[in-house]
PDB file of C-alpha atoms and ligand atoms in Angstrom:
ATOM      1  CA  MET A  94     -53.134 -73.387 125.023  1.00 97.00           C
ATOM      2  CA  ARG A  95     -56.253 -73.412 127.365  1.00 98.00           C
ATOM      3  CA  LEU A  96     -58.338 -70.208 127.127  1.00 98.00           C
ATOM      4  CA  GLU A  97     -59.763 -70.286 130.540  1.00 98.00           C
ATOM      5  CA  GLY A  98     -58.416 -68.045 132.909  1.00 97.00           C
ATOM      6  CA  ILE A  99     -55.809 -66.568 130.598  1.00 98.00           C
ATOM      7  CA  SER A 100     -55.325 -62.791 130.055  1.00 98.00           C
ATOM      8  CA  ALA A 101     -56.091 -62.105 126.320  1.00 98.00           C
ATOM      9  CA  ALA A 102     -55.956 -58.530 124.187  1.00 99.00           C
ATOM     10  CA  VAL A 103     -58.137 -57.923 121.328  1.00 99.00           C
ATOM     11  CA  THR A 104     -57.456 -54.822 119.236  1.00 99.00           C
ATOM     12  CA  GLY A 105     -60.181 -53.473 117.159  1.00 98.00           C
ATOM     13  CA  GLY A 106     -62.302 -55.313 119.580  1.00 98.00           C
ATOM     14  CA  ALA A 107     -64.989 -52.720 119.808  1.00 98.00           C
ATOM     15  CA  SER A 108     -66.444 -53.815 116.405  1.00 98.00           C
ATOM     16  CA  GLY A 109     -66.777 -56.610 113.812  1.00 97.00           C
ATOM     17  CA  LEU A 110     -64.259 -59.465 113.852  1.00 98.00           C
ATOM     18  CA  GLY A 111     -62.666 -58.128 116.873  1.00 98.00           C
ATOM     19  CA  LEU A 112     -65.758 -57.701 118.938  1.00 98.00           C
ATOM     20  CA  ALA A 113     -66.889 -61.312 117.791  1.00 98.00           C
ATOM     21  CA  THR A 114     -63.304 -62.553 118.994  1.00 98.00           C
ATOM     22  CA  ALA A 115     -63.376 -60.915 122.156  1.00 98.00           C
ATOM     23  CA  ARG A 116     -66.990 -62.605 122.673  1.00 98.00           C
ATOM     24  CA  LYS A 117     -65.850 -65.867 122.147  1.00 98.00           C
ATOM     25  CA  LEU A 118     -62.674 -65.286 124.196  1.00 98.00           C
ATOM     26  CA  ALA A 119     -64.844 -64.008 127.028  1.00 98.00           C
ATOM     27  CA  GLY A 120     -67.243 -67.295 126.523  1.00 98.00           C
ATOM     28  CA  ALA A 121     -64.221 -69.468 126.984  1.00 98.00           C
ATOM     29  CA  GLY A 122     -63.375 -67.629 130.541  1.00 98.00           C
ATOM     30  CA  ALA A 123     -60.399 -65.589 129.327  1.00 98.00           C
ATOM     31  CA  THR A 124     -59.875 -62.400 130.859  1.00 98.00           C
ATOM     32  CA  VAL A 125     -60.176 -60.193 127.858  1.00 98.00           C
ATOM     33  CA  THR A 126     -59.126 -56.557 127.287  1.00 99.00           C
ATOM     34  CA  ILE A 127     -60.322 -54.669 124.311  1.00 99.00           C
ATOM     35  CA  ILE A 128     -57.984 -52.190 122.741  1.00 99.00           C
ATOM     36  CA  ASP A 129     -59.843 -49.654 120.304  1.00 98.00           C
ATOM     37  CA  LEU A 130     -60.091 -46.050 119.923  1.00 98.00           C
ATOM     38  CA  PRO A 131     -61.006 -43.694 122.612  1.00 98.00           C
ATOM     39  CA  ALA A 132     -64.213 -42.779 120.371  1.00 98.00           C
ATOM     40  CA  SER A 133     -65.111 -46.321 119.860  1.00 98.00           C
ATOM     41  CA  PRO A 134     -67.940 -48.076 121.605  1.00 98.00           C
ATOM     42  CA  GLY A 135     -65.232 -50.256 123.467  1.00 98.00           C
ATOM     43  CA  ALA A 136     -66.124 -49.078 127.115  1.00 98.00           C
ATOM     44  CA  GLU A 137     -70.052 -50.221 126.507  1.00 98.00           C
ATOM     45  CA  VAL A 138     -69.031 -53.240 124.742  1.00 98.00           C
ATOM     46  CA  ALA A 139     -66.471 -54.331 127.196  1.00 98.00           C
ATOM     47  CA  ALA A 140     -69.100 -53.740 129.925  1.00 98.00           C
ATOM     48  CA  GLU A 141     -71.555 -55.901 128.242  1.00 98.00           C
ATOM     49  CA  LEU A 142     -68.983 -58.793 127.902  1.00 98.00           C
ATOM     50  CA  GLY A 143     -67.376 -58.624 131.261  1.00 98.00           C
ATOM     51  CA  ALA A 144     -64.256 -57.597 129.595  1.00 98.00           C
ATOM     52  CA  ARG A 145     -61.781 -54.396 130.313  1.00 98.00           C
ATOM     53  CA  PHE A 146     -61.512 -51.868 127.823  1.00 98.00           C
ATOM     54  CA  ALA A 147     -58.003 -49.864 127.197  1.00 98.00           C
ATOM     55  CA  ALA A 148     -58.466 -47.034 125.077  1.00 98.00           C
ATOM     56  CA  ALA A 149     -55.556 -46.525 122.405  1.00 98.00           C
ATOM     57  CA  ASP A 150     -54.891 -45.650 118.818  1.00 98.00           C
ATOM     58  CA  ILE A 151     -52.641 -48.528 117.677  1.00 98.00           C
ATOM     59  CA  THR A 152     -50.633 -46.321 115.179  1.00 97.00           C
ATOM     60  CA  ASP A 153     -49.193 -44.348 118.621  1.00 98.00           C
ATOM     61  CA  GLU A 154     -46.562 -46.722 119.873  1.00 97.00           C
ATOM     62  CA  GLN A 155     -46.950 -45.306 123.477  1.00 98.00           C
ATOM     63  CA  GLN A 156     -50.878 -45.802 123.559  1.00 98.00           C
ATOM     64  CA  PHE A 157     -50.524 -49.201 122.129  1.00 98.00           C
ATOM     65  CA  ALA A 158     -47.712 -50.275 124.573  1.00 98.00           C
ATOM     66  CA  ALA A 159     -49.866 -48.737 127.581  1.00 98.00           C
ATOM     67  CA  ALA A 160     -52.950 -50.884 126.685  1.00 98.00           C
ATOM     68  CA  LEU A 161     -50.871 -53.894 126.364  1.00 98.00           C
ATOM     69  CA  ASP A 162     -49.478 -53.087 129.827  1.00 98.00           C
ATOM     70  CA  ALA A 163     -53.087 -52.801 130.974  1.00 98.00           C
ATOM     71  CA  ALA A 164     -53.862 -56.537 129.537  1.00 98.00           C
ATOM     72  CA  ASP A 165     -50.848 -57.767 131.044  1.00 98.00           C
ATOM     73  CA  GLU A 166     -51.694 -56.579 134.280  1.00 97.00           C
ATOM     74  CA  ALA A 167     -55.143 -58.179 134.374  1.00 97.00           C
ATOM     75  CA  GLY A 168     -52.943 -61.426 134.405  1.00 96.00           C
ATOM     76  CA  PRO A 169     -49.704 -62.649 132.054  1.00 98.00           C
ATOM     77  CA  LEU A 170     -50.623 -61.781 128.627  1.00 98.00           C
ATOM     78  CA  ARG A 171     -50.729 -65.003 126.808  1.00 98.00           C
ATOM     79  CA  ALA A 172     -53.152 -64.150 123.690  1.00 99.00           C
ATOM     80  CA  LEU A 173     -53.183 -61.283 121.345  1.00 99.00           C
ATOM     81  CA  VAL A 174     -55.819 -60.941 118.251  1.00 99.00           C
ATOM     82  CA  HIS A 175     -55.002 -58.132 116.229  1.00 99.00           C
ATOM     83  CA  CYS A 176     -57.962 -57.186 114.443  1.00 98.00           C
ATOM     84  CA  ALA A 177     -57.658 -53.252 113.910  1.00 98.00           C
ATOM     85  CA  GLY A 178     -57.263 -52.073 110.612  1.00 97.00           C
ATOM     86  CA  ARG A 179     -58.833 -50.604 107.513  1.00 95.00           C
ATOM     87  CA  GLY A 180     -58.956 -50.385 103.644  1.00 93.00           C
ATOM     88  CA  ALA A 181     -58.894 -47.233 101.428  1.00 92.00           C
ATOM     89  CA  ARG A 182     -59.748 -46.656  97.356  1.00 92.00           C
ATOM     90  CA  ILE A 183     -56.744 -45.573  95.601  1.00 93.00           C
ATOM     91  CA  ARG A 184     -56.059 -45.685  91.949  1.00 93.00           C
ATOM     92  CA  LEU A 185     -52.533 -45.452  90.495  1.00 96.00           C
ATOM     93  CA  VAL A 186     -53.847 -42.687  88.096  1.00 96.00           C
ATOM     94  CA  GLU A 187     -56.826 -40.633  88.836  1.00 91.00           C
ATOM     95  CA  LYS A 188     -59.615 -40.123  86.311  1.00 92.00           C
ATOM     96  CA  ASP A 189     -58.182 -36.735  85.679  1.00 94.00           C
ATOM     97  CA  GLY A 190     -54.571 -38.187  84.788  1.00 96.00           C
ATOM     98  CA  GLU A 191     -53.121 -37.345  88.167  1.00 95.00           C
ATOM     99  CA  PRO A 192     -50.983 -39.780  89.897  1.00 96.00           C
ATOM    100  CA  GLY A 193     -52.926 -41.401  92.911  1.00 94.00           C
ATOM    101  CA  ALA A 194     -52.225 -39.787  96.199  1.00 94.00           C
ATOM    102  CA  LEU A 195     -49.499 -40.866  98.472  1.00 97.00           C
ATOM    103  CA  GLU A 196     -50.964 -39.800 101.841  1.00 97.00           C
ATOM    104  CA  PRO A 197     -53.658 -42.631 101.985  1.00 97.00           C
ATOM    105  CA  PHE A 198     -51.391 -45.413 100.850  1.00 98.00           C
ATOM    106  CA  GLU A 199     -49.031 -44.240 103.779  1.00 98.00           C
ATOM    107  CA  ASP A 200     -52.090 -44.073 106.152  1.00 98.00           C
ATOM    108  CA  VAL A 201     -53.236 -47.549 105.382  1.00 98.00           C
ATOM    109  CA  ILE A 202     -49.381 -48.996 105.623  1.00 98.00           C
ATOM    110  CA  GLN A 203     -49.166 -47.316 109.165  1.00 98.00           C
ATOM    111  CA  LEU A 204     -52.337 -48.492 110.471  1.00 98.00           C
ATOM    112  CA  ASN A 205     -52.400 -52.140 108.951  1.00 98.00           C
ATOM    113  CA  LEU A 206     -48.768 -52.867 108.302  1.00 98.00           C
ATOM    114  CA  ILE A 207     -46.837 -50.803 110.898  1.00 98.00           C
ATOM    115  CA  GLY A 208     -49.479 -51.549 113.447  1.00 98.00           C
ATOM    116  CA  SER A 209     -49.238 -55.453 112.873  1.00 98.00           C
ATOM    117  CA  TYR A 210     -45.440 -55.258 113.251  1.00 98.00           C
ATOM    118  CA  ASN A 211     -46.097 -53.282 116.826  1.00 98.00           C
ATOM    119  CA  ALA A 212     -48.646 -55.837 117.782  1.00 98.00           C
ATOM    120  CA  LEU A 213     -45.870 -58.509 117.053  1.00 98.00           C
ATOM    121  CA  ARG A 214     -43.129 -56.729 118.930  1.00 98.00           C
ATOM    122  CA  LEU A 215     -44.774 -55.338 121.654  1.00 98.00           C
ATOM    123  CA  GLY A 216     -47.139 -58.266 122.525  1.00 98.00           C
ATOM    124  CA  ALA A 217     -44.458 -60.747 122.226  1.00 98.00           C
ATOM    125  CA  ALA A 218     -41.901 -58.725 124.361  1.00 98.00           C
ATOM    126  CA  ARG A 219     -44.909 -58.698 126.844  1.00 98.00           C
ATOM    127  CA  MET A 220     -45.614 -62.539 126.632  1.00 98.00           C
ATOM    128  CA  ALA A 221     -41.824 -63.234 126.737  1.00 98.00           C
ATOM    129  CA  LYS A 222     -41.198 -62.172 130.395  1.00 98.00           C
ATOM    130  CA  HIS A 223     -43.566 -64.708 131.760  1.00 98.00           C
ATOM    131  CA  ASP A 224     -43.217 -68.542 132.489  1.00 97.00           C
ATOM    132  CA  ALA A 225     -44.375 -71.035 130.188  1.00 98.00           C
ATOM    133  CA  VAL A 226     -47.470 -73.088 130.596  1.00 97.00           C
ATOM    134  CA  ASP A 227     -47.634 -76.355 128.642  1.00 96.00           C
ATOM    135  CA  ASP A 228     -44.472 -75.355 126.922  1.00 97.00           C
ATOM    136  CA  GLU A 229     -45.605 -72.167 125.211  1.00 98.00           C
ATOM    137  CA  ARG A 230     -45.608 -68.684 126.528  1.00 98.00           C
ATOM    138  CA  GLY A 231     -48.106 -67.114 123.981  1.00 98.00           C
ATOM    139  CA  ALA A 232     -49.805 -66.861 120.696  1.00 99.00           C
ATOM    140  CA  ILE A 233     -50.502 -64.014 118.432  1.00 99.00           C
ATOM    141  CA  VAL A 234     -53.208 -63.964 115.670  1.00 99.00           C
ATOM    142  CA  LEU A 235     -53.103 -61.247 113.122  1.00 99.00           C
ATOM    143  CA  THR A 236     -55.671 -60.150 110.626  1.00 98.00           C
ATOM    144  CA  ALA A 237     -54.816 -60.062 106.673  1.00 98.00           C
ATOM    145  CA  SER A 238     -57.634 -60.534 104.163  1.00 98.00           C
ATOM    146  CA  VAL A 239     -58.138 -62.312 100.773  1.00 98.00           C
ATOM    147  CA  ALA A 240     -56.897 -58.900  99.093  1.00 98.00           C
ATOM    148  CA  ALA A 241     -53.450 -60.209 100.241  1.00 98.00           C
ATOM    149  CA  PHE A 242     -53.666 -62.787  97.420  1.00 98.00           C
ATOM    150  CA  GLU A 243     -56.240 -61.152  94.704  1.00 97.00           C
ATOM    151  CA  GLY A 244     -56.082 -57.515  95.046  1.00 97.00           C
ATOM    152  CA  GLN A 245     -58.831 -55.851  93.407  1.00 96.00           C
ATOM    153  CA  ILE A 246     -58.323 -52.450  91.351  1.00 96.00           C
ATOM    154  CA  GLY A 247     -58.310 -49.681  93.928  1.00 95.00           C
ATOM    155  CA  GLN A 248     -56.954 -51.799  96.909  1.00 97.00           C
ATOM    156  CA  ILE A 249     -53.261 -50.977  96.165  1.00 97.00           C
ATOM    157  CA  ALA A 250     -52.546 -49.882  99.820  1.00 98.00           C
ATOM    158  CA  TYR A 251     -54.689 -52.331 101.532  1.00 98.00           C
ATOM    159  CA  THR A 252     -53.326 -55.238  99.141  1.00 98.00           C
ATOM    160  CA  ALA A 253     -49.852 -54.156  99.951  1.00 98.00           C
ATOM    161  CA  SER A 254     -50.427 -54.023 103.779  1.00 98.00           C
ATOM    162  CA  LYS A 255     -52.290 -57.297 103.998  1.00 98.00           C
ATOM    163  CA  SER A 256     -49.597 -59.344 101.784  1.00 98.00           C
ATOM    164  CA  ALA A 257     -47.036 -57.953 104.052  1.00 99.00           C
ATOM    165  CA  ILE A 258     -48.855 -59.201 106.945  1.00 99.00           C
ATOM    166  CA  VAL A 259     -49.154 -62.713 105.418  1.00 99.00           C
ATOM    167  CA  GLY A 260     -45.134 -62.318 104.575  1.00 98.00           C
ATOM    168  CA  MET A 261     -44.252 -61.700 108.095  1.00 98.00           C
ATOM    169  CA  THR A 262     -46.232 -64.349 109.498  1.00 99.00           C
ATOM    170  CA  LEU A 263     -43.690 -67.319 109.249  1.00 99.00           C
ATOM    171  CA  CYS A 264     -40.824 -65.202 109.786  1.00 99.00           C
ATOM    172  CA  ALA A 265     -42.506 -63.820 113.184  1.00 99.00           C
ATOM    173  CA  ALA A 266     -43.193 -67.457 113.988  1.00 99.00           C
ATOM    174  CA  ARG A 267     -39.598 -68.266 113.523  1.00 99.00           C
ATOM    175  CA  ASP A 268     -38.037 -65.307 115.245  1.00 98.00           C
ATOM    176  CA  LEU A 269     -40.403 -66.161 118.260  1.00 99.00           C
ATOM    177  CA  ALA A 270     -39.990 -69.869 118.124  1.00 98.00           C
ATOM    178  CA  SER A 271     -36.951 -69.385 120.781  1.00 98.00           C
ATOM    179  CA  LYS A 272     -39.503 -67.777 123.289  1.00 98.00           C
ATOM    180  CA  ALA A 273     -42.472 -70.099 122.592  1.00 98.00           C
ATOM    181  CA  ILE A 274     -44.542 -67.854 121.282  1.00 99.00           C
ATOM    182  CA  ARG A 275     -46.516 -68.949 118.078  1.00 99.00           C
ATOM    183  CA  VAL A 276     -48.010 -66.340 115.060  1.00 99.00           C
ATOM    184  CA  CYS A 277     -50.501 -67.226 112.814  1.00 99.00           C
ATOM    185  CA  THR A 278     -52.553 -65.084 110.707  1.00 99.00           C
ATOM    186  CA  ILE A 279     -56.289 -65.206 109.540  1.00 99.00           C
ATOM    187  CA  ALA A 280     -57.209 -63.972 105.741  1.00 99.00           C
ATOM    188  CA  PRO A 281     -60.931 -63.301 105.828  1.00 98.00           C
ATOM    189  CA  GLY A 282     -63.081 -62.927 102.569  1.00 98.00           C
ATOM    190  CA  ILE A 283     -66.436 -60.999 102.697  1.00 97.00           C
ATOM    191  CA  MET A 284     -67.330 -61.033 106.341  1.00 97.00           C
ATOM    192  CA  ASP A 285     -70.840 -59.741 107.651  1.00 96.00           C
ATOM    193  CA  THR A 286     -69.405 -56.808 109.781  1.00 94.00           C
ATOM    194  CA  PRO A 287     -71.079 -53.320 110.420  1.00 88.00           C
ATOM    195  CA  LEU A 288     -69.269 -51.946 107.071  1.00 76.00           C
ATOM    196  CA  LEU A 289     -71.368 -54.157 105.199  1.00 79.00           C
ATOM    197  CA  GLY A 290     -74.434 -53.700 106.877  1.00 75.00           C
ATOM    198  CA  ARG A 291     -74.731 -50.302 105.142  1.00 79.00           C
ATOM    199  CA  LEU A 292     -74.453 -51.699 101.617  1.00 82.00           C
ATOM    200  CA  ARG A 293     -77.621 -51.651  99.257  1.00 88.00           C
ATOM    201  CA  GLU A 294     -79.604 -55.049  99.347  1.00 89.00           C
ATOM    202  CA  ASP A 295     -78.690 -55.934  95.673  1.00 92.00           C
ATOM    203  CA  VAL A 296     -75.179 -55.231  96.400  1.00 89.00           C
ATOM    204  CA  ARG A 297     -74.986 -57.494  99.020  1.00 90.00           C
ATOM    205  CA  LYS A 298     -76.959 -60.085  97.256  1.00 92.00           C
ATOM    206  CA  SER A 299     -74.308 -60.169  94.453  1.00 91.00           C
ATOM    207  CA  LEU A 300     -71.514 -60.308  97.113  1.00 92.00           C
ATOM    208  CA  GLU A 301     -73.219 -63.485  98.515  1.00 95.00           C
ATOM    209  CA  ASP A 302     -73.631 -64.943  95.271  1.00 95.00           C
ATOM    210  CA  SER A 303     -70.038 -64.573  94.436  1.00 95.00           C
ATOM    211  CA  VAL A 304     -69.088 -66.943  97.333  1.00 98.00           C
ATOM    212  CA  PRO A 305     -68.949 -70.691  96.003  1.00 98.00           C
ATOM    213  CA  ASN A 306     -70.125 -72.349  99.219  1.00 98.00           C
ATOM    214  CA  PRO A 307     -71.735 -71.494 101.671  1.00 98.00           C
ATOM    215  CA  LYS A 308     -73.527 -68.792  99.413  1.00 97.00           C
ATOM    216  CA  ARG A 309     -73.294 -66.189 102.245  1.00 96.00           C
ATOM    217  CA  LEU A 310     -71.146 -63.660 103.808  1.00 97.00           C
ATOM    218  CA  GLY A 311     -68.854 -65.051 106.529  1.00 98.00           C
ATOM    219  CA  ASP A 312     -70.216 -64.593 110.141  1.00 98.00           C
ATOM    220  CA  PRO A 313     -67.972 -62.666 112.413  1.00 98.00           C
ATOM    221  CA  ALA A 314     -68.424 -65.265 114.905  1.00 98.00           C
ATOM    222  CA  GLU A 315     -66.851 -67.833 112.698  1.00 98.00           C
ATOM    223  CA  PHE A 316     -63.782 -65.643 112.682  1.00 98.00           C
ATOM    224  CA  GLY A 317     -63.723 -65.426 116.437  1.00 98.00           C
ATOM    225  CA  ALA A 318     -63.874 -69.312 116.492  1.00 98.00           C
ATOM    226  CA  LEU A 319     -61.103 -69.672 114.221  1.00 99.00           C
ATOM    227  CA  ALA A 320     -59.149 -67.179 116.306  1.00 99.00           C
ATOM    228  CA  CYS A 321     -59.682 -69.311 119.492  1.00 98.00           C
ATOM    229  CA  ASN A 322     -59.056 -72.514 117.466  1.00 98.00           C
ATOM    230  CA  ILE A 323     -55.752 -71.112 116.635  1.00 98.00           C
ATOM    231  CA  LEU A 324     -54.778 -70.192 120.205  1.00 98.00           C
ATOM    232  CA  GLU A 325     -56.032 -73.351 121.458  1.00 98.00           C
ATOM    233  CA  ASN A 326     -54.033 -75.678 119.194  1.00 98.00           C
ATOM    234  CA  PRO A 327     -50.302 -75.580 120.195  1.00 98.00           C
ATOM    235  CA  TYR A 328     -49.040 -76.931 116.763  1.00 98.00           C
ATOM    236  CA  LEU A 329     -50.710 -74.397 114.475  1.00 98.00           C
ATOM    237  CA  ASN A 330     -47.832 -72.133 113.733  1.00 98.00           C
ATOM    238  CA  GLY A 331     -46.366 -69.701 110.981  1.00 99.00           C
ATOM    239  CA  GLU A 332     -49.467 -70.395 108.727  1.00 98.00           C
ATOM    240  CA  THR A 333     -52.057 -68.017 107.139  1.00 99.00           C
ATOM    241  CA  ILE A 334     -55.320 -69.306 107.088  1.00 99.00           C
ATOM    242  CA  ARG A 335     -57.899 -68.218 104.425  1.00 99.00           C
ATOM    243  CA  LEU A 336     -61.590 -68.100 105.923  1.00 99.00           C
ATOM    244  CA  ASP A 337     -63.658 -67.446 102.770  1.00 98.00           C
ATOM    245  CA  GLY A 338     -66.170 -70.016 101.599  1.00 98.00           C
ATOM    246  CA  ALA A 339     -63.548 -70.572  98.713  1.00 98.00           C
ATOM    247  CA  ILE A 340     -63.835 -67.016  97.109  1.00 98.00           C
ATOM    248  CA  ARG A 341     -61.157 -65.906  94.689  1.00 97.00           C
ATOM    249  CA  MET A 342     -61.919 -62.209  93.935  1.00 95.00           C
ATOM    250  CA  ALA A 343     -62.495 -60.887  90.744  1.00 94.00           C
ATOM    251  CA  PRO A 344     -60.153 -57.794  89.422  1.00 95.00           C
ATOM    252  CA  ARG A 345     -63.328 -55.354  90.122  1.00 91.00           C
TER     253      ARG A 345
HETATM  254  N1  NAD B1716     -65.040 -57.310 107.184  1.00 85.96           N
HETATM  255  C1  NAD B1716     -64.359 -58.017 106.287  1.00 85.96           C
HETATM  256  O1  NAD B1716     -65.186 -58.492 105.285  1.00 85.96           O
HETATM  257  C2  NAD B1716     -62.939 -58.327 106.352  1.00 85.96           C
HETATM  258  C3  NAD B1716     -62.169 -58.902 105.229  1.00 85.96           C
HETATM  259  C4  NAD B1716     -61.132 -58.973 105.381  1.00 85.96           C
HETATM  260  C5  NAD B1716     -60.378 -58.544 106.240  1.00 85.96           C
HETATM  261  N2  NAD B1716     -60.976 -57.840 107.169  1.00 85.96           N
HETATM  262  C6  NAD B1716     -60.016 -57.100 108.116  1.00 85.96           C
HETATM  263  O2  NAD B1716     -60.623 -57.436 109.477  1.00 85.96           O
HETATM  264  C7  NAD B1716     -60.092 -56.638 110.451  1.00 85.96           C
HETATM  265  C8  NAD B1716     -61.254 -55.902 111.135  1.00 85.96           C
HETATM  266  O3  NAD B1716     -62.340 -55.658 110.198  1.00 85.96           O
HETATM  267  P1  NAD B1716     -63.688 -55.266 110.607  1.00 85.96           P
HETATM  268  O4  NAD B1716     -64.655 -55.569 109.478  1.00 85.96           O
HETATM  269  O5  NAD B1716     -64.081 -56.009 111.905  1.00 85.96           O
HETATM  270  O6  NAD B1716     -63.704 -53.751 110.568  1.00 85.96           O
HETATM  271  P2  NAD B1716     -64.686 -52.764 111.819  1.00 85.96           P
HETATM  272  O7  NAD B1716     -64.626 -51.453 111.385  1.00 85.96           O
HETATM  273  O8  NAD B1716     -66.073 -53.569 112.143  1.00 85.96           O
HETATM  274  O9  NAD B1716     -63.682 -52.912 113.240  1.00 85.96           O
HETATM  275  C9  NAD B1716     -62.205 -52.310 113.186  1.00 85.96           C
HETATM  276  C10 NAD B1716     -61.933 -51.748 114.583  1.00 85.96           C
HETATM  277  O10 NAD B1716     -60.898 -51.440 114.546  1.00 85.96           O
HETATM  278  C11 NAD B1716     -60.666 -50.183 115.021  1.00 85.96           C
HETATM  279  N3  NAD B1716     -59.732 -49.337 114.803  1.00 85.96           N
HETATM  280  C12 NAD B1716     -59.502 -48.728 113.676  1.00 85.96           C
HETATM  281  N4  NAD B1716     -58.353 -47.914 113.817  1.00 85.96           N
HETATM  282  C13 NAD B1716     -57.792 -48.157 114.888  1.00 85.96           C
HETATM  283  C14 NAD B1716     -56.628 -47.474 115.607  1.00 85.96           C
HETATM  284  N5  NAD B1716     -55.797 -46.708 114.798  1.00 85.96           N
HETATM  285  N6  NAD B1716     -56.406 -47.946 116.698  1.00 85.96           N
HETATM  286  C15 NAD B1716     -57.170 -48.782 117.565  1.00 85.96           C
HETATM  287  N7  NAD B1716     -58.334 -49.325 117.177  1.00 85.96           N
HETATM  288  C16 NAD B1716     -58.808 -48.893 115.675  1.00 85.96           C
HETATM  289  C17 NAD B1716     -61.890 -49.413 114.965  1.00 85.96           C
HETATM  290  O11 NAD B1716     -62.506 -48.328 115.901  1.00 85.96           O
HETATM  291  C18 NAD B1716     -63.336 -50.593 115.034  1.00 85.96           C
HETATM  292  O12 NAD B1716     -63.627 -50.881 116.260  1.00 85.96           O
HETATM  293  C19 NAD B1716     -59.300 -55.307 109.527  1.00 85.96           C
HETATM  294  O13 NAD B1716     -58.053 -55.582 109.673  1.00 85.96           O
HETATM  295  C20 NAD B1716     -60.000 -55.598 108.279  1.00 85.96           C
HETATM  296  O14 NAD B1716     -58.907 -55.125 107.179  1.00 85.96           O
HETATM  297  C21 NAD B1716     -62.188 -57.588 107.209  1.00 85.96           C
END
């Protein structure tokens, strides 16, 4: 798919990996709609990039659908990069012997997994209405994590949600093949997003040392570049790509 002139939506586009993707897409000439929480800096970021901002909590189906409609009104929606998501620390048995809490598990599944399912179905339904260009109607990029494959202690909810996203990828690509819509997923390792900016310098250094090559954290721009490569390459479909400097996470 040629990115120039297309309408593209990026969830979680006000920060981190989503922001880097929105920046790359805007640089490539796409009309970008950033979809993020009303309290996020989405409006300021969009103004800086020459993008549009549609405020929405993606766990709310109606808000998410309205934000995708706004992106589709900017021009036929062809690309959706879904980055909104977060982790949570939960143990199966707490230090005091009580079972781990259920609610934070449900919250993470709601945001990361059900949010990704909604991105697939709400995004694809809009793309499917448009004429194909160069034999395709659109492409959707989901965001998993290396925790989908090597969940660390405390990541039970995050790992459950991210491995489900990996599992949905081929299934969704097969389902949407008849509509000429592709689906791929990126599984990032440790990326240098605002979350990690708050870490102590020694902790950050030990994270960097745990990456085989290159020995540093991932640059969000590298995620944005891969998301754009996936959108551009019509033969990439149904695949999850690790973007992680060959890291394999230890149990803790
Ligand atoms: N940073 C990493 O090292 C890393 C590694 C692996 C996977 N990931 C995944 O990448 C994605 C982006 O992570 P990031 O590091 O850029 O995080 P981030 O916190 O910098 O950005 C996430 C964005 O999502 C938005 N968001 C959160 N909940 C939302 C909701 N309900 N509705 C709409 N927007 C919402 C936030 O406002 C924020 O702007 C997440 O899915 C995360 O799990 C990140």
